[in-house]
Short mmCIF file of C-alpha atoms in Angstrom, two decimals:
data_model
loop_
_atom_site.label_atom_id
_atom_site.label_comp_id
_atom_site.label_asym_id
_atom_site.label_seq_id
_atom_site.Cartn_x
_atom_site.Cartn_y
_atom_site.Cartn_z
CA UNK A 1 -31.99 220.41 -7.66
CA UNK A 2 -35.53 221.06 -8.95
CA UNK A 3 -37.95 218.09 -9.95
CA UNK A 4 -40.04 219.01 -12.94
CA UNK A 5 -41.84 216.04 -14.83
CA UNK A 6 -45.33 216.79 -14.69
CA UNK A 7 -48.63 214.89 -16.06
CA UNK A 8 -50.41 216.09 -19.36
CA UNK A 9 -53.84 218.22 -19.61
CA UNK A 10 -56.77 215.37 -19.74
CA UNK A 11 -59.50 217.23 -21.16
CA UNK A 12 -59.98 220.50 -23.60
CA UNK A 13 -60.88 222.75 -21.32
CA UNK A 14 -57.53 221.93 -19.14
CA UNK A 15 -55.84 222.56 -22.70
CA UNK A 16 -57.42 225.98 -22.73
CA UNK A 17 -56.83 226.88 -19.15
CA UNK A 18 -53.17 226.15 -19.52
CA UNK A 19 -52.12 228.03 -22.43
CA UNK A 20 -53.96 230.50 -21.32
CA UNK A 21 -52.12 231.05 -18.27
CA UNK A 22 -48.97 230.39 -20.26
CA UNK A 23 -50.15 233.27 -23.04
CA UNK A 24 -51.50 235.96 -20.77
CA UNK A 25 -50.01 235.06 -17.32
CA UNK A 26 -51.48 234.21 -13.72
CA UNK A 27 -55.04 235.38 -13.74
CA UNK A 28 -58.09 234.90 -11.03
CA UNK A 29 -60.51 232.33 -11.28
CA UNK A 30 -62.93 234.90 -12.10
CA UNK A 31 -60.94 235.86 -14.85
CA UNK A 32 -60.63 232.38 -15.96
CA UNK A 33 -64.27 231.28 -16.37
CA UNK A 34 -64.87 235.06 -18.26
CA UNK A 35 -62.16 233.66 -20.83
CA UNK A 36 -63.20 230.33 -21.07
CA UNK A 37 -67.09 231.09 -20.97
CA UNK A 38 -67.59 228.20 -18.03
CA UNK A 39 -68.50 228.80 -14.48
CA UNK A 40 -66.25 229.62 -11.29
CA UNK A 41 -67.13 226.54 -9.85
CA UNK A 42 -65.91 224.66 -13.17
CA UNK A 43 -62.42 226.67 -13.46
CA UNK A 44 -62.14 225.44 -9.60
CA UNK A 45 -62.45 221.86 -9.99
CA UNK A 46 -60.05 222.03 -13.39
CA UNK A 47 -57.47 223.70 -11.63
CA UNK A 48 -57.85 221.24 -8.46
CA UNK A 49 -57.11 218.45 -11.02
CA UNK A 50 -54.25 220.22 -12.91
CA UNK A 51 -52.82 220.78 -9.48
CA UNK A 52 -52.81 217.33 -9.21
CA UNK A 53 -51.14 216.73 -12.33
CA UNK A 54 -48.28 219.02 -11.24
CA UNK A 55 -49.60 221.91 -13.57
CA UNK A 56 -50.92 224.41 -12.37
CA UNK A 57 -51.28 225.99 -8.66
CA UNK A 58 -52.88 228.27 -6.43
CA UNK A 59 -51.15 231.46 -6.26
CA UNK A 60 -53.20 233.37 -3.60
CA UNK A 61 -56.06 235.82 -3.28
CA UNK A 62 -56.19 238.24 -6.66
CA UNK A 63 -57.02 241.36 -6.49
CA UNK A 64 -60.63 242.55 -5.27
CA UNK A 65 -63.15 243.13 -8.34
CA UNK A 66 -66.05 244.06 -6.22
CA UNK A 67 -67.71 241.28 -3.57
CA UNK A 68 -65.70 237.89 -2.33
CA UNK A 69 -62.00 238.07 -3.70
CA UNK A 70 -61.29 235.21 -6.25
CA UNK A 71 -58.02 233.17 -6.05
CA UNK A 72 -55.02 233.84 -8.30
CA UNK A 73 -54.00 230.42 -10.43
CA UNK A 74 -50.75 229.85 -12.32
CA UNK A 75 -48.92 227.77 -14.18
CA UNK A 76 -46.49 225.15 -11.26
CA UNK A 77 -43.39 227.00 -11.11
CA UNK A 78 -41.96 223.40 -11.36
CA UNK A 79 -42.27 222.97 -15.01
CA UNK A 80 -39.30 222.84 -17.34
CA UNK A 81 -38.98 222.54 -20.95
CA UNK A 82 -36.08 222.43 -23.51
CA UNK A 83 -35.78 223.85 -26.53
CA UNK A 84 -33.23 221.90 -28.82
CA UNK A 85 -32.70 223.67 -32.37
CA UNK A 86 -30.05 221.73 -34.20
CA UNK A 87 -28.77 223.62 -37.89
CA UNK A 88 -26.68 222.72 -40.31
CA UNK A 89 -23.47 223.97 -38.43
CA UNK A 90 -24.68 224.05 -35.35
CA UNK A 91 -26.80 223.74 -32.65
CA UNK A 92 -29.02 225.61 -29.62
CA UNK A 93 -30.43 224.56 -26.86
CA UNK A 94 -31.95 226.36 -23.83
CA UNK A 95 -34.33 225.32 -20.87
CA UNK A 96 -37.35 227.38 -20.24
CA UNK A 97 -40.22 227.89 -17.71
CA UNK A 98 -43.82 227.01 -18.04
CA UNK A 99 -44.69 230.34 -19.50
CA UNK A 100 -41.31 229.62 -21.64
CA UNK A 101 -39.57 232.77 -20.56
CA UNK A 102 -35.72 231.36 -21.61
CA UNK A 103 -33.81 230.76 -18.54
CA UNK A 104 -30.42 229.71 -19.81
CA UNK A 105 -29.39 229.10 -23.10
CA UNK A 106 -26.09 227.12 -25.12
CA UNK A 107 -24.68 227.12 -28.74
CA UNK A 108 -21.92 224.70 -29.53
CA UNK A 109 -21.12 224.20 -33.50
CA UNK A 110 -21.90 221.20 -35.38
CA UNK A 111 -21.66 219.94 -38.37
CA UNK A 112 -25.02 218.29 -39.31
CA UNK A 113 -23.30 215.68 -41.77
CA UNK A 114 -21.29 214.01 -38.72
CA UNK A 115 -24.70 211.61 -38.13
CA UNK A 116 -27.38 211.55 -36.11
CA UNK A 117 -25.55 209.48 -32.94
CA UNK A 118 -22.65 212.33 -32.93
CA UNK A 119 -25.05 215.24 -33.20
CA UNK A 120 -27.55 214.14 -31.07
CA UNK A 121 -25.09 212.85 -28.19
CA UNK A 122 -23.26 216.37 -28.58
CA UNK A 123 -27.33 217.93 -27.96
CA UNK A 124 -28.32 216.25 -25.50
CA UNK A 125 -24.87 216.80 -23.42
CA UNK A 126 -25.43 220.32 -23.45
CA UNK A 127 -29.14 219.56 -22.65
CA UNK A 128 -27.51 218.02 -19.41
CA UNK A 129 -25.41 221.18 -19.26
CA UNK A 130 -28.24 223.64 -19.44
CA UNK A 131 -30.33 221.76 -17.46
CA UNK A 132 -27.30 221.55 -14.51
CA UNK A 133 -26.91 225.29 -14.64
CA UNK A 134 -30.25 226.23 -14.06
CA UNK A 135 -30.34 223.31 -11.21
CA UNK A 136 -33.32 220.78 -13.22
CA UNK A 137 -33.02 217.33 -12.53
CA UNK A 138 -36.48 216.13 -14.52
CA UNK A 139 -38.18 217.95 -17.76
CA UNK A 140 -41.58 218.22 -18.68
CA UNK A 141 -41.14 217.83 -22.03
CA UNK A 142 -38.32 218.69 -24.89
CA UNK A 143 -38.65 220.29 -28.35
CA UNK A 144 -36.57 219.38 -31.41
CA UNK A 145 -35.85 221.17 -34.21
CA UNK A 146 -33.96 219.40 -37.42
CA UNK A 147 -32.75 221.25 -40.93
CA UNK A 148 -35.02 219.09 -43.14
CA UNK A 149 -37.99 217.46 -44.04
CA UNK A 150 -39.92 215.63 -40.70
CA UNK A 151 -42.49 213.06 -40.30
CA UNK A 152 -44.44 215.07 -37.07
CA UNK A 153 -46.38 212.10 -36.34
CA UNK A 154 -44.02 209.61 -36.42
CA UNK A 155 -41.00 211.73 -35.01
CA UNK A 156 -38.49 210.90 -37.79
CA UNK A 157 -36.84 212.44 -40.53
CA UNK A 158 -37.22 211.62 -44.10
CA UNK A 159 -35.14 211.99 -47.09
CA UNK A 160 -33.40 214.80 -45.79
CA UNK A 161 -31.18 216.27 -48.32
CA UNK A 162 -28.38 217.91 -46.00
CA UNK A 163 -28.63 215.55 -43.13
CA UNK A 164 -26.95 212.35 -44.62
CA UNK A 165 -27.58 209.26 -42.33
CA UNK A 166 -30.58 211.05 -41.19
CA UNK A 167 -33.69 209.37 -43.40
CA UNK A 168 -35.80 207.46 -40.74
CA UNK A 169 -33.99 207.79 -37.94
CA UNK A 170 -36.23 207.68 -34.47
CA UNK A 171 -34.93 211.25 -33.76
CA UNK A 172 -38.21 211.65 -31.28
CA UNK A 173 -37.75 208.01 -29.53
CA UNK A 174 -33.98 208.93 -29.15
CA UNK A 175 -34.27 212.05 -27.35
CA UNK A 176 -37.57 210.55 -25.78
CA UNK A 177 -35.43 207.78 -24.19
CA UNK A 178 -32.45 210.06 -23.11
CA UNK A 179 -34.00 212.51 -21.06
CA UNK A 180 -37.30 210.88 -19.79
CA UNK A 181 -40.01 212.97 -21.15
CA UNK A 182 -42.27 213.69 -23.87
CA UNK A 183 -40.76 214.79 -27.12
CA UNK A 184 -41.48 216.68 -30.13
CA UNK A 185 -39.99 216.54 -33.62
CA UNK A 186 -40.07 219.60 -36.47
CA UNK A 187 -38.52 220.97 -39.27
CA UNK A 188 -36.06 223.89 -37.98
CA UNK A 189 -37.94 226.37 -40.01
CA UNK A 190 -41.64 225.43 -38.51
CA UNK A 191 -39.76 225.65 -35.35
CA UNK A 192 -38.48 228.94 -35.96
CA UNK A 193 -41.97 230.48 -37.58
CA UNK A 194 -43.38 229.08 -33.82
CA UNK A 195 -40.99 230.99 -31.64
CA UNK A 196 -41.49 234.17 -34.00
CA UNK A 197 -45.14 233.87 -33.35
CA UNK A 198 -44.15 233.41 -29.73
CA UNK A 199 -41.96 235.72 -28.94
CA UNK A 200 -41.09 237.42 -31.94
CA UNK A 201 -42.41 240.23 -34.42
CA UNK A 202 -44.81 238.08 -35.70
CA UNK A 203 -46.98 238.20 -32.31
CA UNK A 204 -49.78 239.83 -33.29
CA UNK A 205 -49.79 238.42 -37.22
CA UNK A 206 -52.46 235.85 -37.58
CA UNK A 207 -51.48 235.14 -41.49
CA UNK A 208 -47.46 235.26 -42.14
CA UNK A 209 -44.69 233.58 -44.10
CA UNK A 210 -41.51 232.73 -42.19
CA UNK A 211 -38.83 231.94 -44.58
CA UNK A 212 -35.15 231.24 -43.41
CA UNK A 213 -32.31 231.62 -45.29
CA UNK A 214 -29.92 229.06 -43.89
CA UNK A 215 -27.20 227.22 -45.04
CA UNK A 216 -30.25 225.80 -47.07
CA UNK A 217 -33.62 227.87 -47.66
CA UNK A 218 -37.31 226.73 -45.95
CA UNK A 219 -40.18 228.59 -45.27
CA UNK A 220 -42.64 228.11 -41.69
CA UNK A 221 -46.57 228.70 -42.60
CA UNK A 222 -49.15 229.96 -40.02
CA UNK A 223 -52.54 230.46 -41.27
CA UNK A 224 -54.93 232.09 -38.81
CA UNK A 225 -52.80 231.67 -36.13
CA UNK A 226 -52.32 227.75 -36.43
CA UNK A 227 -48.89 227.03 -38.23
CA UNK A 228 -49.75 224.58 -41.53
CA UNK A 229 -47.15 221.54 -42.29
CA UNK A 230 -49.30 220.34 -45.03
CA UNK A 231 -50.75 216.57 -45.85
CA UNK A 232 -47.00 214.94 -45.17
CA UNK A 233 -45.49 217.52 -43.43
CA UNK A 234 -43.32 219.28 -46.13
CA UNK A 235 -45.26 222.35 -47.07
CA UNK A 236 -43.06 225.24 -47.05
CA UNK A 237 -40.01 223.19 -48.74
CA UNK A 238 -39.75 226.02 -50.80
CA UNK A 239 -35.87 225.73 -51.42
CA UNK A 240 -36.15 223.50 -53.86
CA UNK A 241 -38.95 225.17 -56.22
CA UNK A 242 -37.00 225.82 -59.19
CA UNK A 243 -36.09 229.49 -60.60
CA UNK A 244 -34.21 228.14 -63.52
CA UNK A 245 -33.80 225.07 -65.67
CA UNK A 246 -30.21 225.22 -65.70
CA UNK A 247 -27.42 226.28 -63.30
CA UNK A 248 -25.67 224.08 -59.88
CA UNK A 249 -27.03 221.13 -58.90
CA UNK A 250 -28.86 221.50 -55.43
CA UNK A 251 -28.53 218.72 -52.46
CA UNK A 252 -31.97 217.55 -53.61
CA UNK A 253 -30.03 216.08 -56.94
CA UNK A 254 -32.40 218.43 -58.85
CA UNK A 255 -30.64 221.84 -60.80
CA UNK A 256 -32.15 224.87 -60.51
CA UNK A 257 -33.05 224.98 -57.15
CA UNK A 258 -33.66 228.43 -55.31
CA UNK A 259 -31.34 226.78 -52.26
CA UNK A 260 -28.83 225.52 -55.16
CA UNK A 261 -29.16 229.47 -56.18
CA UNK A 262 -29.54 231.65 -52.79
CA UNK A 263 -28.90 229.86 -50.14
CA UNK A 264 -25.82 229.91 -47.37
CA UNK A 265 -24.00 227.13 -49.26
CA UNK A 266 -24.69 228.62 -52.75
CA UNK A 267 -23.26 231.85 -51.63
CA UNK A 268 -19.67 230.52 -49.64
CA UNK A 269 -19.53 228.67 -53.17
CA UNK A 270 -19.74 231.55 -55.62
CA UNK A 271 -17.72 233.69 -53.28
CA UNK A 272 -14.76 231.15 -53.24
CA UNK A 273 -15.20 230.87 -57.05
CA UNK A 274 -14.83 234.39 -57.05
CA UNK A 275 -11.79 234.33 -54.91
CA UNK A 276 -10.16 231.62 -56.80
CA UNK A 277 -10.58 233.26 -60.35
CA UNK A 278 -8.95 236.77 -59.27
CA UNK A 279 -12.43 238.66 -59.28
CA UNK A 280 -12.72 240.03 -56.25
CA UNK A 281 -9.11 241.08 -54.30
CA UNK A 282 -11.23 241.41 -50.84
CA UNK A 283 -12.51 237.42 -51.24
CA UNK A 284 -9.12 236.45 -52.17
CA UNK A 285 -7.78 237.62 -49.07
CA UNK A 286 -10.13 236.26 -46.94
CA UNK A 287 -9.54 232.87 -48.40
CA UNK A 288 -6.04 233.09 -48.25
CA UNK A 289 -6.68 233.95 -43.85
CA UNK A 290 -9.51 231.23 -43.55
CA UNK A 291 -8.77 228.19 -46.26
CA UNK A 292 -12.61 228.29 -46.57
CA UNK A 293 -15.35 231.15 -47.31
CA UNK A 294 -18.37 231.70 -45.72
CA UNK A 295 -22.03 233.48 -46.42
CA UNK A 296 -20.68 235.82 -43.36
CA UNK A 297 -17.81 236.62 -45.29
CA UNK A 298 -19.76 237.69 -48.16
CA UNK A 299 -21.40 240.07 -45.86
CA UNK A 300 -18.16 241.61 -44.65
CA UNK A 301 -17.00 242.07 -48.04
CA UNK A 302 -19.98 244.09 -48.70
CA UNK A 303 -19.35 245.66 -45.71
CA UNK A 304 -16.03 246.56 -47.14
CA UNK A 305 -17.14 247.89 -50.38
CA UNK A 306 -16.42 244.58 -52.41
CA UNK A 307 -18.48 245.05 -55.75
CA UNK A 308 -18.11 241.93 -56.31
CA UNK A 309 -19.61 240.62 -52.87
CA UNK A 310 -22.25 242.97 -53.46
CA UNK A 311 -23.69 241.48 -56.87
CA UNK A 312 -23.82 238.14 -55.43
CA UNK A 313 -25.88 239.33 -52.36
CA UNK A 314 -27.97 241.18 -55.33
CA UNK A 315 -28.49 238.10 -57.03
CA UNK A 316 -29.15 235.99 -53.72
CA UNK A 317 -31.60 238.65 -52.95
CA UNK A 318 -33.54 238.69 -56.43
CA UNK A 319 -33.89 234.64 -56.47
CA UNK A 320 -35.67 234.73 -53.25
CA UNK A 321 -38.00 237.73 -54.05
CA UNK A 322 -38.83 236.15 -57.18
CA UNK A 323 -39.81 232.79 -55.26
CA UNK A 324 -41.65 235.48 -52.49
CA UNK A 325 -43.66 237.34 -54.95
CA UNK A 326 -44.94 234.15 -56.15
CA UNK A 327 -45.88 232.82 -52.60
CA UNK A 328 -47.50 236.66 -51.91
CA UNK A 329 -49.72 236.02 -55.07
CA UNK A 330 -51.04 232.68 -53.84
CA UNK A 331 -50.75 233.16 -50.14
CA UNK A 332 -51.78 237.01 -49.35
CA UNK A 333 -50.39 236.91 -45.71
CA UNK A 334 -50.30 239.72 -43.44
CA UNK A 335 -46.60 239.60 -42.74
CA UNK A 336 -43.12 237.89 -44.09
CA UNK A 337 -40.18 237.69 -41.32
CA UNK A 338 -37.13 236.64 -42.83
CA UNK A 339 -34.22 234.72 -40.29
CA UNK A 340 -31.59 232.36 -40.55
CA UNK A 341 -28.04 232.86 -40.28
CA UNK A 342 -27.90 234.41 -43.76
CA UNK A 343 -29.65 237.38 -42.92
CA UNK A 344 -26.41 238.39 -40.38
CA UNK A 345 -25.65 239.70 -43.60
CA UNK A 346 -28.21 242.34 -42.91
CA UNK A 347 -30.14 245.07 -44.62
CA UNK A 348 -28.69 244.70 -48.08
CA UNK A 349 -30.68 240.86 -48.48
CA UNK A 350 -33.29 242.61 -47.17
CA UNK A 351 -33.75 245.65 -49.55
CA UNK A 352 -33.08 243.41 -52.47
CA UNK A 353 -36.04 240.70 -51.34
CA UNK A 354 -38.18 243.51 -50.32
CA UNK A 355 -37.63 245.41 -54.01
CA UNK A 356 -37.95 242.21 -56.24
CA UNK A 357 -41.50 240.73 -54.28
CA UNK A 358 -43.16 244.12 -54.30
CA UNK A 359 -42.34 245.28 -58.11
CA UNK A 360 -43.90 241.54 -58.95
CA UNK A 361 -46.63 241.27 -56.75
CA UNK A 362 -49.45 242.54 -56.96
CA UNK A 363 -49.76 246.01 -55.07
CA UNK A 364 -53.43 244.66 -53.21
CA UNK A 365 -51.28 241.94 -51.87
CA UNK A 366 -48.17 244.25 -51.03
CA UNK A 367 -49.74 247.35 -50.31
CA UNK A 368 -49.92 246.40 -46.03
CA UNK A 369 -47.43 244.07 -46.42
CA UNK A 370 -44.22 244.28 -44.27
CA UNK A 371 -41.27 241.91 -44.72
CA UNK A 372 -38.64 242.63 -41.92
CA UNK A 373 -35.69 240.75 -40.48
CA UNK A 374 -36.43 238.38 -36.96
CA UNK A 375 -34.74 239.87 -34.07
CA UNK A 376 -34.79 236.75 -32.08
CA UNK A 377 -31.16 234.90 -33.83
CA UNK A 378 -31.19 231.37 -32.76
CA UNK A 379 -33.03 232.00 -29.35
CA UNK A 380 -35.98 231.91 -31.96
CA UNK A 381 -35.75 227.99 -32.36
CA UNK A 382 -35.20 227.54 -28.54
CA UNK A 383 -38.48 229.16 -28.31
CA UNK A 384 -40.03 227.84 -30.90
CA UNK A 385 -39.17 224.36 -30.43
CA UNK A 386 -40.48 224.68 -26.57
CA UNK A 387 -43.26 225.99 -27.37
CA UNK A 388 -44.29 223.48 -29.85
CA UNK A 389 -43.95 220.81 -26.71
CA UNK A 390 -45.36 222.86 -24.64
CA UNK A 391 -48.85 222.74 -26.91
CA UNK A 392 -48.12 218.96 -26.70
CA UNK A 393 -48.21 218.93 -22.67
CA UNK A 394 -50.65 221.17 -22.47
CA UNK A 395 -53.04 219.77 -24.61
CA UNK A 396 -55.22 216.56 -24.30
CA UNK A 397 -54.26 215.29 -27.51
CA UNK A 398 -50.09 214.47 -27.61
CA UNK A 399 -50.32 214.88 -31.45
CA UNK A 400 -50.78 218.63 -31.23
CA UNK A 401 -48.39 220.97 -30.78
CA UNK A 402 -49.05 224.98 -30.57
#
């Protein structure tokens, strides 16, 4: 089995040097102090230290450039992270390498409601499980991604409106405690915005908008490449802006709520309301087979022709393009990638979101502006979430996470 706790970077300039082997891959030491602007002989005594730390190694003689060959330096091949993205329903987790390419990945299903002791135990057994098939005894450091509002600094959630039993609880500590290593805490949609940035379309955007449309509806915030949680940590808790003074009352207690309006829930709930009342024949018969409706269902009664299915997709899509166009106006970013389990409904969301937030924005904010579905699924959080503890090992300062 493979041992992979390692120490944490001591200084800036280790920070640096790791994720920038972890970003651009093994490079020389040559290479190195050209990237970092320091000298050879600096780069050499870093990387003797981070050796020492169980971070980083000697990989060899690069490749000539001219004159005495440099050495090649790389991240250990002993480090291991996990990414743990828990959702409203259920749950991912997957173990990566220090340059967190995913090396095995689980979902089980969840319901978020059951607690934090059930849901967590349930995570961190397939942790175990993950970890066991890809033979890691030790980790050098866990992410952990939650469906609501999170204190980053003090690893807890607060007040979250789906996660009953969740408001304060040491989420962080928990995992912290379980598996032995450093931890980091996030809202699932910051976590998701991180792996898209990662791995994801959003690669080479410095300014975008990640919004997820979930069982509820969030939206992750990177400004010039650094993502933005705001003063408490709830900036992009855009679910609950309100599109109309009237109309269901959202899990916040408020009414009018775009989640209350658009989001997963909102839709399984007009659907079966549609079923029940005779509207729509394809609904009915699908709740008649399952006892319950889902936002997937919705989608394969639109795939199915369902009129009825179709307006309330429509009307899902309009809410959140009227929120969007809104955001566009203030924000101006360069991109909006739009995930969550919703968006298995697929390119009829999309057209209506993309329609409604260009005919009310303003065209010098939507002219260049692309707003396309993630390709990643739930290997996004898994990503996302290891990535934000890899910025946390790699980095001198625990609080930060990139």
């Amino acid at each position: 089995m493979r041992h992979s706790l390692a120490g944490r970077a001591e200084s800036q300039l280790q920070a640096r040097l790791l994720a920038e082997l972890r970003d651009e891959g093994p490079q020389s030491k040559a290479q190195l102090a050209d990237s970092l602007q320091v000298s050879r002989t600096t780069v050499g005594a870093e990387v003797v230290r981070l050796g020492e730390l169980g971070l980083a190694i000697e990989a060899g003689p690069a490749a000539s450039r001219g004159g005495r060959r440099s050495t090649l330096v790389d991240l250990s091949p002993e480090i291991r992270f996990a990414g743990i993205a828990i959702g409203a329903t259920g749950l991912s987790v997957g173990v990566t390498d220090g340059r967190l390419t995913t090396l095995a990945v689980r979902h089980r299903d969840c319901d978020i409601k059951q607690g934090p002791e059930q849901v967590l135990a349930l995570a961190l057994e397939t942790t175990r499980e993950v970890m066991a098939e890809v033979g890691v005894t030790l980790l050098s450091g866990a992410g952990v991604g939650v469906p609501g509002p999170v204190d980053f600094h003090r690893g807890v959630s607060v007040s979250p409106p789906i996660m009953p039993g969740w408001d304060g609880y040491p989420v962080r500590d928990a995992v912290s405690r379980d598996l032995g290593c450093p931890v980091v805490l996030d809202n699932d949609v910051n976590v998701l915005a991180i792996g898209e940035q990662h791995a994801g379309v959003a690669k080479a955007a410095k300014d975008f908008l990640f919004v997820k449309i979930g069982t509820g509806i969030g939206c992750g915030i990177v400004v010039d490449g650094d993502l933005y949680r705001g003063v408490d940590g709830c900036a992009g808790d855009i679910g609950h802006i309100r599109v109309d003074d009237f109309g269901p009352t959202c899990a916040c207690g408020n009414t009018g709520c775009l989640e209350a309006f658009a989001g997963g829930a909102a839709l399984a709930r007009d659907a079966t309301a549609a079923a029940r009342s005779g509207r729509s024949d394809v609904l009915a018969a699908m709740l008649a087979e399952r006892s319950e409706l889902s936002a997937a269902d919705v989608g394969l009664a639109v795939s199915q022709g369902d009129p009825v299915a179709v307006q309330l997709i429509r009307d899902s899509g309009r809410r959140v393009g009227q929120v969007l166009a809104s955001l566009v106006s203030f924000f101006n970013p360069g991109l909006i990638v739009i995930g969550g389990g919703v968006t298995a409904i697929g390119h009829s969301l999309l057209a209506e979101i993309r329609g409604v937030t260009y005919r009310r924005s303003l065209p010098l904010a939507t002219g260049n502006l692309p707003i396309v579905l993630s390709e990643l699924g739930s290997e996004g959080g898994v990503v996302g979430a290891a990535r934000m503890v890899s910025g946390a090992i790699y980095s001198s300062d625990p609080s930060r996470a990139v």
